[in-house]
Coordinates of N, CA and C in Angstrom, one line a residue:
Chain A
G431 N -28.1 -21.6 -9.4 CA -26.8 -21.4 -9.9 C -25.7 -21.9 -8.9
Q432 N -24.5 -21.8 -9.3 CA -23.4 -22.2 -8.4 C -23.3 -21.3 -7.3
Q433 N -23.0 -21.9 -6.1 CA -22.8 -21.0 -4.9 C -21.5 -21.5 -4.2
V434 N -20.8 -20.5 -3.7 CA -19.6 -20.8 -2.9 C -19.7 -20.1 -1.6
M435 N -19.8 -20.9 -0.5 CA -19.9 -20.3 0.8 C -18.7 -20.5 1.6
Q436 N -18.4 -19.5 2.4 CA -17.3 -19.5 3.3 C -17.7 -19.3 4.8
I437 N -17.0 -20.1 5.6 CA -17.3 -19.9 7.1 C -15.9 -19.9 7.8
P438 N -15.8 -19.0 8.8 CA -16.8 -18.1 9.3 C -16.9 -16.8 8.4
Q439 N -17.9 -16.0 8.7 CA -18.0 -14.7 8.0 C -16.9 -13.8 8.5
Y440 N -16.7 -13.9 9.8 CA -15.8 -13.0 10.5 C -15.1 -13.7 11.6
Q441 N -13.8 -13.4 11.8 CA -13.1 -13.9 13.0 C -12.1 -12.9 13.5
H442 N -12.1 -12.8 14.8 CA -11.2 -11.9 15.5 C -10.3 -12.7 16.3
V443 N -8.9 -12.6 16.1 CA -8.0 -13.4 16.9 C -6.9 -12.5 17.5
Q444 N -6.3 -13.0 18.5 CA -5.1 -12.3 19.0 C -3.9 -12.7 18.2
E445 N -3.0 -11.8 18.1 CA -1.8 -12.0 17.3 C -1.1 -13.3 17.9
G446 N -0.7 -14.2 17.0 CA 0.0 -15.4 17.4 C -1.0 -16.6 17.4
E447 N -2.3 -16.4 17.4 CA -3.2 -17.5 17.3 C -3.3 -17.9 15.9
D448 N -3.8 -19.2 15.7 CA -4.0 -19.7 14.4 C -5.4 -19.3 13.9
F449 N -5.6 -19.4 12.6 CA -6.9 -19.1 11.9 C -7.1 -20.0 10.8
T450 N -8.4 -20.4 10.6 CA -8.8 -21.2 9.5 C -10.1 -20.7 8.9
T451 N -10.1 -20.7 7.6 CA -11.4 -20.4 6.9 C -11.7 -21.5 5.9
Y452 N -13.0 -21.9 5.8 CA -13.4 -23.0 5.1 C -14.3 -22.5 3.9
C453 N -14.1 -23.2 2.8 CA -14.8 -22.8 1.5 C -15.6 -24.0 1.0
N454 N -16.8 -23.9 0.7 CA -17.6 -25.0 0.2 C -18.4 -24.6 -1.0
S455 N -18.3 -25.4 -2.1 CA -19.0 -25.1 -3.3 C -20.1 -26.1 -3.5
S456 N -21.2 -25.6 -4.1 CA -22.4 -26.4 -4.4 C -22.1 -27.4 -5.6
T457 N -21.1 -27.1 -6.4 CA -20.7 -27.9 -7.5 C -19.3 -28.2 -7.5
T458 N -18.9 -29.2 -8.3 CA -17.5 -29.6 -8.4 C -16.7 -28.6 -9.2
L459 N -15.5 -28.2 -8.7 CA -14.7 -27.2 -9.2 C -13.6 -27.8 -10.0
S460 N -13.1 -27.1 -11.1 CA -11.9 -27.6 -11.8 C -10.7 -27.1 -11.1
N461 N -10.8 -26.0 -10.3 CA -9.7 -25.6 -9.5 C -10.2 -24.6 -8.5
I462 N -9.4 -24.3 -7.5 CA -9.8 -23.3 -6.5 C -8.6 -22.2 -6.4
Q463 N -9.0 -21.0 -6.3 CA -8.0 -19.9 -6.1 C -8.4 -19.2 -4.8
W464 N -7.4 -18.6 -4.2 CA -7.6 -17.8 -3.0 C -7.0 -16.4 -3.3
Y465 N -7.8 -15.4 -2.8 CA -7.5 -14.0 -2.9 C -7.5 -13.4 -1.5
K466 N -6.7 -12.3 -1.4 CA -6.8 -11.5 -0.1 C -7.1 -10.1 -0.5
Q467 N -8.0 -9.5 0.3 CA -8.3 -8.1 0.1 C -8.1 -7.4 1.4
R468 N -7.1 -6.5 1.4 CA -6.8 -5.7 2.6 C -7.9 -4.6 2.7
P469 N -8.1 -4.1 3.9 CA -9.2 -3.1 4.1 C -8.9 -1.9 3.2
G470 N -9.9 -1.5 2.4 CA -9.8 -0.4 1.5 C -9.1 -0.7 0.2
G471 N -8.7 -2.0 0.0 CA -8.0 -2.4 -1.2 C -8.8 -3.3 -2.1
H472 N -8.1 -3.9 -3.0 CA -8.7 -4.8 -4.0 C -8.2 -6.2 -3.8
P473 N -9.0 -7.2 -4.2 CA -8.6 -8.6 -4.1 C -7.3 -8.8 -4.9
V474 N -6.4 -9.6 -4.2 CA -5.1 -9.9 -4.8 C -4.9 -11.4 -4.7
F475 N -4.5 -12.0 -5.9 CA -4.3 -13.4 -6.0 C -3.3 -13.9 -5.1
L476 N -3.6 -15.0 -4.3 CA -2.6 -15.7 -3.5 C -2.1 -17.0 -4.1
I477 N -3.0 -17.8 -4.5 CA -2.5 -19.2 -4.9 C -3.7 -19.9 -5.7
Q478 N -3.3 -20.9 -6.4 CA -4.2 -21.8 -7.1 C -4.0 -23.2 -6.8
L479 N -5.0 -24.0 -6.6 CA -4.9 -25.4 -6.4 C -5.7 -26.1 -7.5
V480 N -5.2 -27.2 -8.0 CA -5.8 -27.8 -9.2 C -6.2 -29.3 -8.9
K481 N -5.3 -30.0 -8.2 CA -5.5 -31.4 -8.1 C -6.3 -31.7 -6.8
S482 N -7.1 -32.8 -6.9 CA -7.8 -33.3 -5.8 C -6.9 -33.6 -4.6
G483 N -7.2 -33.1 -3.4 CA -6.4 -33.4 -2.3 C -5.1 -32.6 -2.2
E484 N -4.9 -31.7 -3.1 CA -3.7 -30.9 -3.1 C -3.5 -30.0 -1.9
V485 N -2.3 -29.9 -1.4 CA -1.9 -29.1 -0.3 C -0.7 -28.2 -0.7
K486 N -0.8 -26.9 -0.5 CA 0.3 -26.0 -0.8 C 0.5 -25.1 0.4
K487 N 1.8 -24.7 0.5 CA 2.1 -23.8 1.6 C 2.8 -22.6 1.1
Q488 N 2.5 -21.4 1.8 CA 3.2 -20.2 1.5 C 3.6 -19.6 2.9
K489 N 4.8 -19.9 3.3 CA 5.2 -19.4 4.6 C 4.2 -19.9 5.7
R490 N 3.5 -19.0 6.4 CA 2.6 -19.4 7.4 C 1.2 -19.8 6.9
L491 N 1.0 -19.8 5.6 CA -0.3 -20.1 5.1 C -0.3 -21.5 4.4
T492 N -1.3 -22.3 4.8 CA -1.5 -23.6 4.2 C -2.8 -23.7 3.5
F493 N -2.8 -24.1 2.3 CA -4.0 -24.2 1.5 C -4.3 -25.7 1.1
Q494 N -5.6 -26.0 1.2 CA -5.9 -27.4 0.9 C -7.1 -27.5 0.0
F495 N -7.1 -28.4 -1.0 CA -8.2 -28.6 -1.9 C -8.8 -30.0 -1.6
G496 N -10.1 -30.1 -1.4 CA -10.7 -31.3 -1.0 C -10.6 -32.4 -2.0
E497 N -10.8 -33.6 -1.5 CA -10.7 -34.8 -2.4 C -11.8 -34.8 -3.5
A498 N -13.0 -34.3 -3.1 CA -14.1 -34.2 -4.1 C -14.1 -33.0 -4.9
K499 N -13.1 -32.1 -4.7 CA -12.9 -30.8 -5.4 C -14.2 -30.0 -5.3
K500 N -14.8 -30.0 -4.1 CA -15.9 -29.1 -3.8 C -15.7 -28.3 -2.5
N501 N -14.5 -28.5 -1.9 CA -14.2 -27.7 -0.7 C -12.7 -27.4 -0.6
S502 N -12.4 -26.4 0.2 CA -11.1 -26.0 0.4 C -10.9 -25.3 1.7
S503 N -9.7 -25.2 2.2 CA -9.4 -24.4 3.4 C -8.1 -23.7 3.3
L504 N -8.1 -22.6 4.1 CA -6.9 -21.8 4.3 C -6.6 -21.7 5.8
H505 N -5.4 -22.1 6.1 CA -5.0 -22.1 7.5 C -3.8 -21.1 7.7
I506 N -3.9 -20.2 8.6 CA -2.8 -19.3 8.9 C -2.3 -19.7 10.3
T507 N -1.0 -20.0 10.4 CA -0.3 -20.3 11.6 C 0.3 -19.0 12.2
A508 N 0.0 -18.9 13.5 CA 0.6 -17.7 14.2 C 0.3 -16.4 13.5
T509 N -0.9 -16.0 13.5 CA -1.3 -14.8 12.8 C -0.5 -13.6 13.2
Q510 N -0.4 -12.7 12.3 CA 0.3 -11.4 12.5 C -0.7 -10.3 12.1
T511 N -0.4 -9.1 12.5 CA -1.3 -8.0 12.1 C -1.4 -7.7 10.6
T512 N -0.3 -8.1 10.0 CA -0.3 -8.0 8.5 C -1.2 -8.9 7.8
D513 N -1.8 -9.9 8.5 CA -2.7 -10.9 7.9 C -4.2 -10.3 7.9
V514 N -4.4 -9.2 8.5 CA -5.7 -8.6 8.5 C -6.2 -8.4 7.1
G515 N -7.5 -8.7 6.9 CA -8.1 -8.5 5.6 C -9.2 -9.5 5.4
T516 N -9.8 -9.5 4.2 CA -10.8 -10.5 3.8 C -10.2 -11.5 2.9
Y517 N -10.5 -12.8 3.2 CA -9.9 -13.9 2.3 C -11.1 -14.5 1.5
F518 N -10.9 -14.5 0.2 CA -11.9 -15.1 -0.6 C -11.4 -16.3 -1.3
C519 N -12.2 -17.4 -1.4 CA -11.9 -18.5 -2.3 C -12.7 -18.2 -3.6
A520 N -12.3 -18.8 -4.6 CA -12.9 -18.6 -5.9 C -12.7 -19.8 -6.8
G521 N -13.7 -20.3 -7.5 CA -13.5 -21.5 -8.3 C -13.9 -21.3 -9.7
H522 N -13.2 -22.1 -10.6 CA -13.6 -22.2 -12.0 C -14.4 -23.5 -12.1
T523 N -15.3 -23.5 -13.0 CA -15.9 -24.8 -13.4 C -15.7 -25.0 -14.9
G524 N -15.2 -26.1 -15.3 CA -14.9 -26.4 -16.7 C -13.7 -25.5 -17.1
T525 N -13.8 -25.0 -18.4 CA -12.8 -24.3 -19.0 C -13.1 -22.8 -19.1
A526 N -14.2 -22.4 -18.5 CA -14.6 -21.0 -18.7 C -13.7 -20.1 -17.9
S527 N -13.6 -18.8 -18.4 CA -12.8 -17.8 -17.7 C -13.4 -17.3 -16.4
K528 N -14.7 -17.5 -16.3 CA -15.5 -17.0 -15.1 C -15.1 -17.6 -13.8
L529 N -14.9 -16.8 -12.8 CA -14.6 -17.3 -11.4 C -15.8 -17.0 -10.6
T530 N -16.2 -18.0 -9.8 CA -17.3 -17.8 -8.8 C -16.6 -17.6 -7.5
F531 N -16.8 -16.4 -6.9 CA -16.1 -16.0 -5.6 C -17.0 -16.5 -4.5
G532 N -16.3 -16.9 -3.4 CA -17.0 -17.2 -2.2 C -17.4 -15.9 -1.5
T533 N -18.1 -16.1 -0.4 CA -18.7 -15.0 0.4 C -17.7 -14.3 1.2
G534 N -16.5 -14.9 1.4 CA -15.4 -14.2 2.1 C -15.4 -14.4 3.6
T535 N -14.2 -14.4 4.2 CA -14.0 -14.4 5.6 C -13.1 -13.2 6.0
R536 N -13.7 -12.3 6.9 CA -12.9 -11.2 7.3 C -12.2 -11.5 8.6
L537 N -10.9 -11.3 8.5 CA -10.0 -11.6 9.6 C -9.5 -10.3 10.3
Q538 N -9.7 -10.2 11.6 CA -9.2 -9.1 12.4 C -8.2 -9.7 13.3
V539 N -7.0 -9.1 13.4 CA -5.9 -9.5 14.3 C -5.5 -8.4 15.2
T540 N -5.6 -8.6 16.5 CA -5.2 -7.6 17.4 C -4.0 -8.0 18.3
L541 N -3.3 -7.0 18.8 CA -2.1 -7.4 19.6 C -2.4 -7.9 21.0
Chain B
D647 N 5.0 -2.9 -15.2 CA 3.6 -3.3 -15.5 C 2.7 -2.4 -14.7
A648 N 1.8 -1.7 -15.4 CA 0.9 -0.7 -14.7 C -0.2 -1.3 -14.0
G649 N -0.5 -2.6 -14.3 CA -1.7 -3.2 -13.7 C -3.0 -2.7 -14.3
V650 N -4.1 -3.1 -13.8 CA -5.4 -2.7 -14.2 C -5.7 -1.3 -13.7
I651 N -6.1 -0.4 -14.7 CA -6.3 1.0 -14.3 C -7.8 1.3 -14.4
Q652 N -8.3 1.9 -13.3 CA -9.7 2.3 -13.3 C -9.8 3.8 -13.0
S653 N -10.9 4.4 -13.6 CA -11.2 5.8 -13.3 C -12.7 6.0 -13.4
P654 N -13.2 7.0 -12.6 CA -12.5 7.6 -11.6 C -12.3 6.7 -10.4
R655 N -11.5 7.1 -9.4 CA -11.4 6.3 -8.2 C -12.5 6.5 -7.2
H656 N -13.1 7.7 -7.3 CA -14.3 8.1 -6.4 C -15.2 8.9 -7.3
E657 N -16.5 8.6 -7.1 CA -17.5 9.3 -7.8 C -18.7 9.5 -6.9
V658 N -19.1 10.8 -6.8 CA -20.3 11.1 -6.0 C -21.3 11.8 -7.0
T659 N -22.5 11.3 -7.0 CA -23.4 11.8 -8.0 C -24.8 11.8 -7.4
E660 N -25.7 12.5 -8.0 CA -27.1 12.5 -7.5 C -28.0 11.5 -8.3
M661 N -28.9 11.1 -7.6 CA -29.9 10.1 -8.2 C -30.4 10.7 -9.5
G662 N -30.5 9.8 -10.5 CA -31.0 10.2 -11.8 C -29.9 10.5 -12.8
Q663 N -28.7 10.8 -12.3 CA -27.6 11.2 -13.2 C -27.0 9.9 -13.8
E664 N -26.3 10.1 -15.0 CA -25.6 9.1 -15.6 C -24.2 8.9 -15.1
V665 N -23.8 7.7 -14.9 CA -22.4 7.5 -14.4 C -21.7 6.6 -15.3
T666 N -20.4 6.9 -15.6 CA -19.6 6.1 -16.5 C -18.3 5.7 -15.8
L667 N -18.1 4.4 -15.6 CA -16.8 3.9 -15.0 C -16.0 3.4 -16.1
R668 N -14.7 3.6 -16.0 CA -13.7 3.2 -17.1 C -12.7 2.2 -16.6
C669 N -12.2 1.4 -17.5 CA -11.2 0.4 -17.1 C -10.3 0.2 -18.3
K670 N -9.0 0.1 -17.9 CA -7.9 -0.3 -18.9 C -7.3 -1.6 -18.4
P671 N -7.5 -2.7 -19.0 CA -6.9 -4.0 -18.6 C -5.4 -4.0 -18.8
I672 N -4.8 -5.1 -18.2 CA -3.4 -5.3 -18.4 C -3.2 -5.7 -19.8
S673 N -2.1 -5.1 -20.4 CA -1.8 -5.3 -21.8 C -1.6 -6.8 -22.1
G674 N -2.2 -7.4 -23.1 CA -2.0 -8.8 -23.4 C -3.1 -9.7 -22.8
H675 N -3.8 -9.1 -21.8 CA -5.0 -9.9 -21.3 C -6.1 -9.9 -22.2
N676 N -6.9 -11.0 -22.3 CA -8.0 -11.1 -23.3 C -9.3 -11.3 -22.6
S677 N -9.4 -11.3 -21.3 CA -10.6 -11.4 -20.6 C -10.7 -10.2 -19.6
L678 N -12.0 -9.7 -19.5 CA -12.2 -8.5 -18.7 C -13.5 -8.8 -17.9
F679 N -13.4 -8.4 -16.6 CA -14.6 -8.7 -15.7 C -15.0 -7.4 -15.0
W680 N -16.2 -7.2 -14.8 CA -16.7 -6.1 -14.0 C -17.5 -6.7 -12.7
Y681 N -17.0 -6.3 -11.5 CA -17.6 -6.7 -10.3 C -18.2 -5.6 -9.5
R682 N -19.1 -5.9 -8.6 CA -19.6 -4.9 -7.7 C -19.5 -5.5 -6.3
Q683 N -19.0 -4.7 -5.4 CA -18.9 -5.1 -4.0 C -19.6 -4.2 -3.0
T684 N -20.5 -4.9 -2.2 CA -21.2 -4.2 -1.1 C -21.1 -5.0 0.1
M685 N -21.3 -4.4 1.3 CA -21.3 -5.2 2.5 C -22.4 -6.3 2.5
M686 N -23.6 -5.9 2.0 CA -24.7 -6.8 2.0 C -24.6 -8.0 1.0
R687 N -24.1 -7.7 -0.2 CA -24.1 -8.7 -1.2 C -22.7 -9.3 -1.6
G688 N -21.7 -8.8 -0.9 CA -20.4 -9.3 -1.2 C -19.9 -8.9 -2.6
L689 N -19.1 -9.7 -3.2 CA -18.4 -9.5 -4.5 C -19.3 -10.2 -5.6
E690 N -19.9 -9.4 -6.4 CA -20.8 -9.9 -7.4 C -20.2 -9.7 -8.8
L691 N -20.2 -10.7 -9.6 CA -19.8 -10.6 -11.0 C -21.0 -10.0 -11.8
L692 N -20.7 -8.9 -12.5 CA -21.8 -8.2 -13.3 C -21.7 -8.7 -14.7
I693 N -20.6 -8.7 -15.3 CA -20.4 -9.1 -16.7 C -19.0 -9.4 -17.0
Y694 N -18.7 -10.3 -18.0 CA -17.4 -10.5 -18.4 C -17.3 -10.6 -20.0
F695 N -16.1 -10.3 -20.5 CA -15.8 -10.3 -21.9 C -14.6 -11.2 -22.2
N696 N -14.7 -11.9 -23.3 CA -13.5 -12.6 -23.8 C -13.3 -12.0 -25.2
N697 N -12.0 -11.6 -25.4 CA -11.7 -11.0 -26.7 C -12.7 -9.9 -27.2
N698 N -13.0 -9.1 -26.2 CA -13.9 -7.9 -26.4 C -15.4 -8.3 -26.6
V699 N -15.7 -9.5 -26.5 CA -17.1 -10.0 -26.8 C -17.7 -10.3 -25.4
P700 N -18.9 -9.7 -25.1 CA -19.6 -10.1 -23.9 C -20.0 -11.6 -23.9
I701 N -19.6 -12.3 -22.8 CA -19.8 -13.7 -22.7 C -21.0 -14.0 -21.8
D702 N -21.0 -13.3 -20.6 CA -22.0 -13.6 -19.6 C -22.4 -12.3 -18.9
D703 N -23.6 -11.8 -19.2 CA -24.1 -10.6 -18.5 C -25.2 -10.9 -17.5
S704 N -25.3 -12.1 -17.1 CA -26.4 -12.5 -16.2 C -26.4 -11.8 -14.9
G705 N -25.3 -11.2 -14.5 CA -25.2 -10.5 -13.2 C -25.5 -9.1 -13.3
M706 N -25.8 -8.6 -14.5 CA -26.1 -7.1 -14.6 C -27.5 -7.0 -14.0
P707 N -27.6 -6.0 -13.0 CA -28.8 -6.0 -12.2 C -30.1 -5.6 -13.0
E708 N -30.0 -4.7 -13.9 CA -31.2 -4.3 -14.7 C -30.8 -3.5 -15.9
D709 N -31.8 -3.1 -16.6 CA -31.5 -2.4 -17.9 C -30.8 -1.1 -17.7
R710 N -30.7 -0.6 -16.5 CA -30.0 0.7 -16.2 C -28.5 0.5 -16.4
F711 N -28.1 -0.7 -16.3 CA -26.6 -1.0 -16.4 C -26.3 -1.5 -17.8
S712 N -25.2 -1.0 -18.4 CA -24.7 -1.4 -19.6 C -23.2 -1.4 -19.6
A713 N -22.6 -2.3 -20.4 CA -21.1 -2.4 -20.4 C -20.7 -2.6 -21.9
K714 N -19.5 -1.9 -22.2 CA -19.0 -2.1 -23.6 C -17.5 -2.3 -23.5
M715 N -17.0 -2.9 -24.5 CA -15.6 -3.1 -24.7 C -15.2 -2.9 -26.1
P716 N -15.0 -1.7 -26.5 CA -14.8 -1.3 -27.9 C -13.5 -1.9 -28.5
N717 N -12.5 -2.1 -27.6 CA -11.2 -2.6 -28.1 C -10.6 -3.3 -26.9
A718 N -9.4 -3.9 -27.1 CA -8.8 -4.8 -26.1 C -8.2 -4.0 -25.0
S719 N -8.1 -2.7 -25.1 CA -7.5 -1.9 -24.0 C -8.5 -1.0 -23.3
F720 N -9.8 -1.1 -23.5 CA -10.7 -0.2 -22.8 C -12.1 -0.8 -22.7
S721 N -12.7 -0.5 -21.5 CA -14.0 -1.0 -21.3 C -14.7 0.1 -20.4
T722 N -16.0 0.2 -20.6 CA -16.8 1.1 -19.7 C -18.0 0.3 -19.1
L723 N -18.4 0.8 -18.0 CA -19.6 0.4 -17.3 C -20.5 1.6 -17.1
K724 N -21.7 1.6 -17.6 CA -22.5 2.8 -17.5 C -23.8 2.5 -16.7
I725 N -24.1 3.4 -15.9 CA -25.4 3.3 -15.1 C -26.2 4.5 -15.4
Q726 N -27.4 4.3 -16.0 CA -28.3 5.4 -16.4 C -29.7 5.0 -16.3
P727 N -30.5 5.6 -15.4 CA -30.1 6.6 -14.4 C -29.6 5.9 -13.2
S728 N -28.8 6.6 -12.4 CA -28.3 6.0 -11.2 C -29.3 6.1 -10.1
E729 N -29.2 5.2 -9.1 CA -30.1 5.2 -7.9 C -29.2 5.0 -6.7
P730 N -29.7 5.4 -5.5 CA -28.9 5.3 -4.3 C -28.4 3.8 -4.0
R731 N -29.3 2.9 -4.4 CA -28.9 1.5 -4.2 C -27.7 1.0 -5.1
D732 N -27.3 1.8 -6.0 CA -26.2 1.5 -6.8 C -24.8 1.8 -6.2
S733 N -24.9 2.5 -5.0 CA -23.7 2.8 -4.3 C -23.0 1.6 -3.9
A734 N -21.7 1.5 -4.3 CA -20.9 0.3 -4.1 C -19.5 0.6 -4.6
V735 N -18.6 -0.3 -4.4 CA -17.3 -0.3 -5.0 C -17.3 -1.2 -6.3
Y736 N -17.0 -0.6 -7.4 CA -17.0 -1.4 -8.6 C -15.6 -1.7 -9.0
F737 N -15.3 -3.0 -9.2 CA -14.0 -3.4 -9.6 C -14.0 -3.9 -11.0
C738 N -12.9 -3.6 -11.7 CA -12.6 -4.2 -13.0 C -11.4 -5.2 -12.8
A739 N -11.5 -6.3 -13.5 CA -10.4 -7.3 -13.4 C -10.1 -7.8 -14.8
S740 N -8.8 -8.2 -15.0 CA -8.5 -8.8 -16.3 C -7.7 -10.1 -16.1
S741 N -7.7 -10.9 -17.1 CA -6.9 -12.1 -17.0 C -6.6 -12.6 -18.5
F742 N -5.6 -13.5 -18.5 CA -5.3 -14.1 -19.8 C -6.0 -15.4 -19.9
R743 N -6.9 -15.6 -20.8 CA -7.6 -16.8 -21.0 C -6.8 -17.9 -21.4
T744 N -6.6 -18.9 -20.6 CA -5.8 -20.1 -20.9 C -6.6 -21.1 -21.7
G745 N -7.9 -21.1 -21.6 CA -8.7 -22.1 -22.3 C -8.8 -23.4 -21.5
V746 N -8.2 -23.5 -20.4 CA -8.3 -24.7 -19.5 C -8.8 -24.4 -18.2
G747 N -9.3 -23.2 -18.0 CA -10.0 -22.8 -16.8 C -9.1 -22.6 -15.6
T748 N -7.9 -22.1 -15.8 CA -6.9 -21.8 -14.7 C -6.6 -20.3 -14.7
D749 N -7.4 -19.5 -15.3 CA -7.1 -18.0 -15.4 C -7.0 -17.4 -14.0
T750 N -6.0 -16.6 -13.8 CA -5.8 -15.8 -12.6 C -6.3 -14.4 -12.9
Q751 N -7.1 -13.8 -12.0 CA -7.6 -12.5 -12.3 C -6.8 -11.4 -11.5
Y752 N -6.6 -10.3 -12.2 CA -5.9 -9.2 -11.6 C -6.9 -8.0 -11.5
F753 N -7.0 -7.5 -10.3 CA -8.1 -6.5 -10.0 C -7.5 -5.1 -10.1
G754 N -8.3 -4.2 -10.6 CA -7.9 -2.8 -10.4 C -8.2 -2.3 -9.1
P755 N -7.9 -1.0 -8.8 CA -8.1 -0.4 -7.4 C -9.6 -0.1 -7.1
G756 N -10.4 -0.2 -8.1 CA -11.9 0.0 -7.8 C -12.3 1.5 -8.0
T757 N -13.6 1.6 -8.2 CA -14.2 3.0 -8.2 C -15.3 2.9 -7.1
R758 N -15.1 3.8 -6.1 CA -16.1 3.9 -5.1 C -17.2 4.9 -5.5
L759 N -18.4 4.4 -5.8 CA -19.5 5.2 -6.3 C -20.5 5.4 -5.1
T760 N -20.9 6.7 -5.0 CA -21.9 7.1 -4.0 C -23.0 7.9 -4.8
V761 N -24.2 7.4 -4.7 CA -25.3 8.0 -5.3 C -26.2 8.6 -4.2
L762 N -26.3 9.9 -4.3 CA -27.1 10.6 -3.2 C -28.6 10.7 -3.5

């Protein structure tokens, strides 16, 4: 079945450092979504990318969708303690409602 | 907008007991998803419904698990009998099915289940 892997599983950074998580799918995706889950919370939608090679920015967060629509990345510039949480990528294949979630990257930020 | 509502928020039960988790999706949403999250296995899709009809239940672990959606505003996930390995956080999520595969999912706060 379809698998979506993320690396790294865990990263610990000092506040102000940059952070990147990578997402790789075993199959071509129709789109990629990113979610953030704070400790003790639930996944919350951040953004969706649809086009091959698409890049979107949200303040300090930059999201990219690969040319082959099988990979994606999330880059955070100058991390803050509010960025702490687990970041999940998730993809649709075709027109189905089902999302396949990645394995997640847990980010810890310390002062 | 109340968001997705789940109950109970916490459930502690003993092995062998029946457990029922409840979910009320966002009004107007026509797709509903049940997930299980553990440290070992991450976020797993158990089952999902479109327009109250189960579409994919391939993630349901075994016959002890069952899910229903009797109407557009309510769904249940039942575990009978429960086992310690069922301990996890169970999330319900809902979305509006666009038909073009761009649905955004909205998650409930989850039910933390502990089976002793």
